[in-house]
Tab-separated table of C-alpha atoms in Angstrom:
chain	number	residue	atom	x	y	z
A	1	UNK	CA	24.475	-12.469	14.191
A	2	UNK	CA	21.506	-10.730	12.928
A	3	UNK	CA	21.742	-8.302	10.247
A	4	UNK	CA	19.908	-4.476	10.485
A	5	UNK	CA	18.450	-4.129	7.202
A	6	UNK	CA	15.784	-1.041	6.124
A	7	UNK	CA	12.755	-2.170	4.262
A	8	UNK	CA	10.672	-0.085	1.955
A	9	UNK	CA	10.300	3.511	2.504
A	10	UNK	CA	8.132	4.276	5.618
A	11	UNK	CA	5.297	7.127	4.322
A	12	UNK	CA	3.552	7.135	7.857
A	13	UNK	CA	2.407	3.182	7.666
A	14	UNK	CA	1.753	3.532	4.082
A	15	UNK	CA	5.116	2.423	2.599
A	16	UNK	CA	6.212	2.810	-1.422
A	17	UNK	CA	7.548	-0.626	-2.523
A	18	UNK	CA	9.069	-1.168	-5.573
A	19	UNK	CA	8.490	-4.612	-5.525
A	20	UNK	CA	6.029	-6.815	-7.269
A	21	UNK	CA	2.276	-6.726	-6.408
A	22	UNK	CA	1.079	-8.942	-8.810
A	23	UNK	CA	-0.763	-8.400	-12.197
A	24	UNK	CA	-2.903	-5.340	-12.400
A	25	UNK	CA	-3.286	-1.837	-13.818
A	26	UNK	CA	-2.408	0.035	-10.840
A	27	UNK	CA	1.087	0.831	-10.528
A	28	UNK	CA	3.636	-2.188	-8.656
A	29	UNK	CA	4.358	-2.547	-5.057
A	30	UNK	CA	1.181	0.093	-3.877
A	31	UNK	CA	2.222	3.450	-5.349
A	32	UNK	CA	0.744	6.064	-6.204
A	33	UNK	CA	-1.192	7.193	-8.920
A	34	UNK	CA	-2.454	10.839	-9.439
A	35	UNK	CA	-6.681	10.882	-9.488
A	36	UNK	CA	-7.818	12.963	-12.311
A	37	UNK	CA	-11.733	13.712	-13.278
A	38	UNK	CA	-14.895	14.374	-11.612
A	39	UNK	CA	-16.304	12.558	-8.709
A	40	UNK	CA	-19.062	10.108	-8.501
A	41	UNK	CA	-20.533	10.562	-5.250
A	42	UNK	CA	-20.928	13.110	-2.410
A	43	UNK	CA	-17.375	12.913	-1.628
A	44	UNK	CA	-14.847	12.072	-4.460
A	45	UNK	CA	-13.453	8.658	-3.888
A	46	UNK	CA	-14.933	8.628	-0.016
A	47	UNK	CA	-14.431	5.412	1.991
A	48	UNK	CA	-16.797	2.133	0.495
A	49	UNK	CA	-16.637	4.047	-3.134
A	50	UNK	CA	-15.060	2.671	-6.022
A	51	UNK	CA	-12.707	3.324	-8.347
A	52	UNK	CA	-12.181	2.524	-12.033
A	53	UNK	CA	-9.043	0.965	-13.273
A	54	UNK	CA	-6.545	2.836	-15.552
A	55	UNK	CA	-2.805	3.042	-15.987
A	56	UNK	CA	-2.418	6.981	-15.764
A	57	UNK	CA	-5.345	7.758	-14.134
A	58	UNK	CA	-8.592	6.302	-12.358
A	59	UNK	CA	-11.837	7.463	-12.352
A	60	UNK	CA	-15.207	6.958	-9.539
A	61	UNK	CA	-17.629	4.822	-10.566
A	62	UNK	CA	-20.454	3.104	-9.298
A	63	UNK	CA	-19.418	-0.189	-7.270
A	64	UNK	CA	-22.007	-2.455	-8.733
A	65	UNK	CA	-20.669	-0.951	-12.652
A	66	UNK	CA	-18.847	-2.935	-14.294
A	67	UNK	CA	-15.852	-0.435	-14.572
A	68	UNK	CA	-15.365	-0.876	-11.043
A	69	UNK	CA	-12.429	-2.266	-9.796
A	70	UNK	CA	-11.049	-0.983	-6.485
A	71	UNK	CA	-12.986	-0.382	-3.686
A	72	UNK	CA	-11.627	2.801	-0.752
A	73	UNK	CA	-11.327	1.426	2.161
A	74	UNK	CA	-9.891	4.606	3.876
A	75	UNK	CA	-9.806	8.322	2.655
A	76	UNK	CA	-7.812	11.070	4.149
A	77	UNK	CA	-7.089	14.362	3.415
A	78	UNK	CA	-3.137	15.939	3.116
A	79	UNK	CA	-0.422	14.398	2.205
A	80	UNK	CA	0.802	10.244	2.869
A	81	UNK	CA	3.715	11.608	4.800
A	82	UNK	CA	1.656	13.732	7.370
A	83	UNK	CA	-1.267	11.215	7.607
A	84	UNK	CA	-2.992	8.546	8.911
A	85	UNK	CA	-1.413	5.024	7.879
A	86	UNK	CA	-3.806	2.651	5.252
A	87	UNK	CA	-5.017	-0.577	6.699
A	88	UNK	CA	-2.332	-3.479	6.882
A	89	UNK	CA	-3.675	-5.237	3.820
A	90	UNK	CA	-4.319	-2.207	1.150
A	91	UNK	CA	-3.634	-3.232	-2.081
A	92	UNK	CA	-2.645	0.475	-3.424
A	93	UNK	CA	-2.605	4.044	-2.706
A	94	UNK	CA	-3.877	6.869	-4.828
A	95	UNK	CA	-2.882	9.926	-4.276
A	96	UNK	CA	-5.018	12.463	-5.026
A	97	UNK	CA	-4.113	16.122	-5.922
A	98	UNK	CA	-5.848	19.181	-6.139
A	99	UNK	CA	-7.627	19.800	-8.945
A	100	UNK	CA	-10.617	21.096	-10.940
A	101	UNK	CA	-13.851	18.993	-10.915
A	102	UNK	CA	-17.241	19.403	-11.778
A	103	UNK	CA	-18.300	17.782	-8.572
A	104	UNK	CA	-17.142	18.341	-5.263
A	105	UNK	CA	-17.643	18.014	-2.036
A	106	UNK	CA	-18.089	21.577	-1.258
A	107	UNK	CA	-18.659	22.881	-4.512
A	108	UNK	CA	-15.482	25.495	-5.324
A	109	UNK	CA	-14.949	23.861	-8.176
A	110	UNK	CA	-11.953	22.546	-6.505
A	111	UNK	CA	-11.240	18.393	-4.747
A	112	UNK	CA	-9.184	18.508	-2.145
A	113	UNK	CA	-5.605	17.216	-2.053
A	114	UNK	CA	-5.516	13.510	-0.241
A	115	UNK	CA	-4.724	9.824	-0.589
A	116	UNK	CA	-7.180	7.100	-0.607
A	117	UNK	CA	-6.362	3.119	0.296
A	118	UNK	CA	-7.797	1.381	-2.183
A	119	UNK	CA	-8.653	-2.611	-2.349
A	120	UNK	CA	-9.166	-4.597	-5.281
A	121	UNK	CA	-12.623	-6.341	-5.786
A	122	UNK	CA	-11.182	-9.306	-7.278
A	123	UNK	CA	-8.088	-11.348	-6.661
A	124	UNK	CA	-5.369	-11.276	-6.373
A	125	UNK	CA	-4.701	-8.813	-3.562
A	126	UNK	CA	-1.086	-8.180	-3.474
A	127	UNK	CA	-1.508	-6.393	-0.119
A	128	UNK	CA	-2.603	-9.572	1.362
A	129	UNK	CA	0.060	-11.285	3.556
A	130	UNK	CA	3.034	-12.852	0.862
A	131	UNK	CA	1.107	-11.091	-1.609
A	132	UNK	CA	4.051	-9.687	-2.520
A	133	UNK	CA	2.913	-6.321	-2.764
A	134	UNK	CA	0.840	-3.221	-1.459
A	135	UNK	CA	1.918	-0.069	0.431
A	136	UNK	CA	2.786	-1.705	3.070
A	137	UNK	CA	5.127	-4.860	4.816
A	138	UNK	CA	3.146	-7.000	7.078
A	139	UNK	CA	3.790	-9.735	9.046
A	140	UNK	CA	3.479	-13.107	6.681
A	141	UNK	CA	5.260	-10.738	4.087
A	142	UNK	CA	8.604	-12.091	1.798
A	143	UNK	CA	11.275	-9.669	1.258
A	144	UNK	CA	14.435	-10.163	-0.933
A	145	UNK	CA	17.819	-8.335	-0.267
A	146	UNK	CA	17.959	-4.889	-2.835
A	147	UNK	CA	21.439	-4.096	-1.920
A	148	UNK	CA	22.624	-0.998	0.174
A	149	UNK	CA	21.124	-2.284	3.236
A	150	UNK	CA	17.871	-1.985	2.090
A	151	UNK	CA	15.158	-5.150	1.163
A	152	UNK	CA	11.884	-5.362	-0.988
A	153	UNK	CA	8.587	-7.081	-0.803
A	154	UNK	CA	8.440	-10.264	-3.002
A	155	UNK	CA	5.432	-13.006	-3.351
A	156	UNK	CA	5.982	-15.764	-0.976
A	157	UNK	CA	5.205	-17.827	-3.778
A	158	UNK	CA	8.338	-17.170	-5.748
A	159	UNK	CA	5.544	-15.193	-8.323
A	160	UNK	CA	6.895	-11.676	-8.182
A	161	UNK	CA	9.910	-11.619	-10.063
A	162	UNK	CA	12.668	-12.167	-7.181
A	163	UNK	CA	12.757	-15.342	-4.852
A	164	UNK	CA	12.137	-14.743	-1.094
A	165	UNK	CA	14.649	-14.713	0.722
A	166	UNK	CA	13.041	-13.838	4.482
A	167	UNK	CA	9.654	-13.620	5.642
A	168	UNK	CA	8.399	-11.582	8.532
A	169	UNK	CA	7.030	-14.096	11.222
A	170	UNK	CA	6.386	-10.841	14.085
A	171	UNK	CA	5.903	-7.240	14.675
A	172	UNK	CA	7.049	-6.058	17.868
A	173	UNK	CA	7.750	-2.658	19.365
A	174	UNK	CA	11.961	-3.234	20.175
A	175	UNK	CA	14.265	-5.959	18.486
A	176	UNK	CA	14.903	-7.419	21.775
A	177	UNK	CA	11.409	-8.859	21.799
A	178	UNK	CA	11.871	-10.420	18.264
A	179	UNK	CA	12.106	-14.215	18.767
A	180	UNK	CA	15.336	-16.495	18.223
A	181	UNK	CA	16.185	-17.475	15.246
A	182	UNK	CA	15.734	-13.890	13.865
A	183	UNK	CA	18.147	-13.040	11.388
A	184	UNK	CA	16.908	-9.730	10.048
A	185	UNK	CA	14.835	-7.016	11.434
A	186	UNK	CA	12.686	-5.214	8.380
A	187	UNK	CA	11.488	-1.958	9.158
A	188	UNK	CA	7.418	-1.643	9.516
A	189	UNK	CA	6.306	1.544	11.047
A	190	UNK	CA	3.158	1.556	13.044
A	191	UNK	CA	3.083	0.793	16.841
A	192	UNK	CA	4.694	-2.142	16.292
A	193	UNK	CA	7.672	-1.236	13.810
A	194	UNK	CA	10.339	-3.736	14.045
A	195	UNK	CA	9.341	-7.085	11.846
A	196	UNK	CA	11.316	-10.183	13.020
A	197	UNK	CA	12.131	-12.328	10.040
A	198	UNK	CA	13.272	-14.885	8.858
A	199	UNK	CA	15.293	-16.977	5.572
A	200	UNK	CA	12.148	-18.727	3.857
């Protein structure tokens, strides 16, 4: 009998996981980080810039400094929850609020509230499939039971601090299309939001 289990928060395709990601500065399992300080280009963190790394907060930098450590690979305005979804294999999320700067895009004075999907320069990429981490669950993802109906992204590899317990071998749009032997549907989001998974 298959079991109906919820995965990670759904935050318009960008899911919150509190599962591991792997080692880095940027918070575990893709979330978010408030962006404080000025902007190094036209457009603070715009798509292709880069980001420093930080614990509390991350700053723009030149991509070919050797601060930088993230590179956007989408940028939207608003809030996660009202917004376009990040690419399937975003390593993090950083949510930026509104704030005082001393360049902007419009020059107020003032950067305007968004999120940008951020990917690492160098490995590892946690948002990479059975990375075990990133805003997102993707097919080729690992996901360990978290209790209350509810499971977690974990590294494939057994790296992330909980074994794997199922991996998600399909997205499809119903559970009826999900192949047999599927034993738990995980909950994607997206235009295909059912994952079909499997024990590992």
């Amino acid at each position: 009998m298959a079991l109906v289990l919820a995965a990670v928060t759904v935050l318009t395709g960008c899911q919150r996981s509190s599962g591991a990601s792997g080692s880095g500065p940027e918070p575990s399992g893709g979330a978010a980080t408030v962006v404080r300080t000025s902007g190094y280009g036209a457009v603070f963190l715009g798509a292709g810039e880069c980001s420093s790394f930080g614990t509390t907060s991350f700053t723009e930098v030149s991509c070919a400094g050797e601060r930088a450590f993230a590179r956007v690979v989408a940028r939207h305005d608003g809030e996660v929850s009202a917004g376009q979804p990040c690419p399937a294999t975003t390593d993090f999320v950083l949510h930026i609020s509104e704030s005082g700067a001393l360049h902007d895009e419009d020059g107020d004075g003032r950067i305007a509230q968004g999120y940008a999907c951020m990917r690492r320069l160098q490995p590892p990429h946690p948002g990479d499939p059975g990375g075990g981490g990133g805003p997102r669950t993707i097919v080729g993802d690992c996901v360990y039971g978290a209790g209350r109906g509810e499971v977690r992204e974990t590294a494939c590899d057994g790296g992330g601090g909980h074994a794997p317990e199922y991996r998600v071998t399909r997205a499809v749009t119903a559970r009826s299309e999900c192949p047999e032997p599927t034993t738990l549907y995980v909950e994607l989001g997206g235009r295909e939001p059912v994952g079909c998974a499997r024990p590992v």
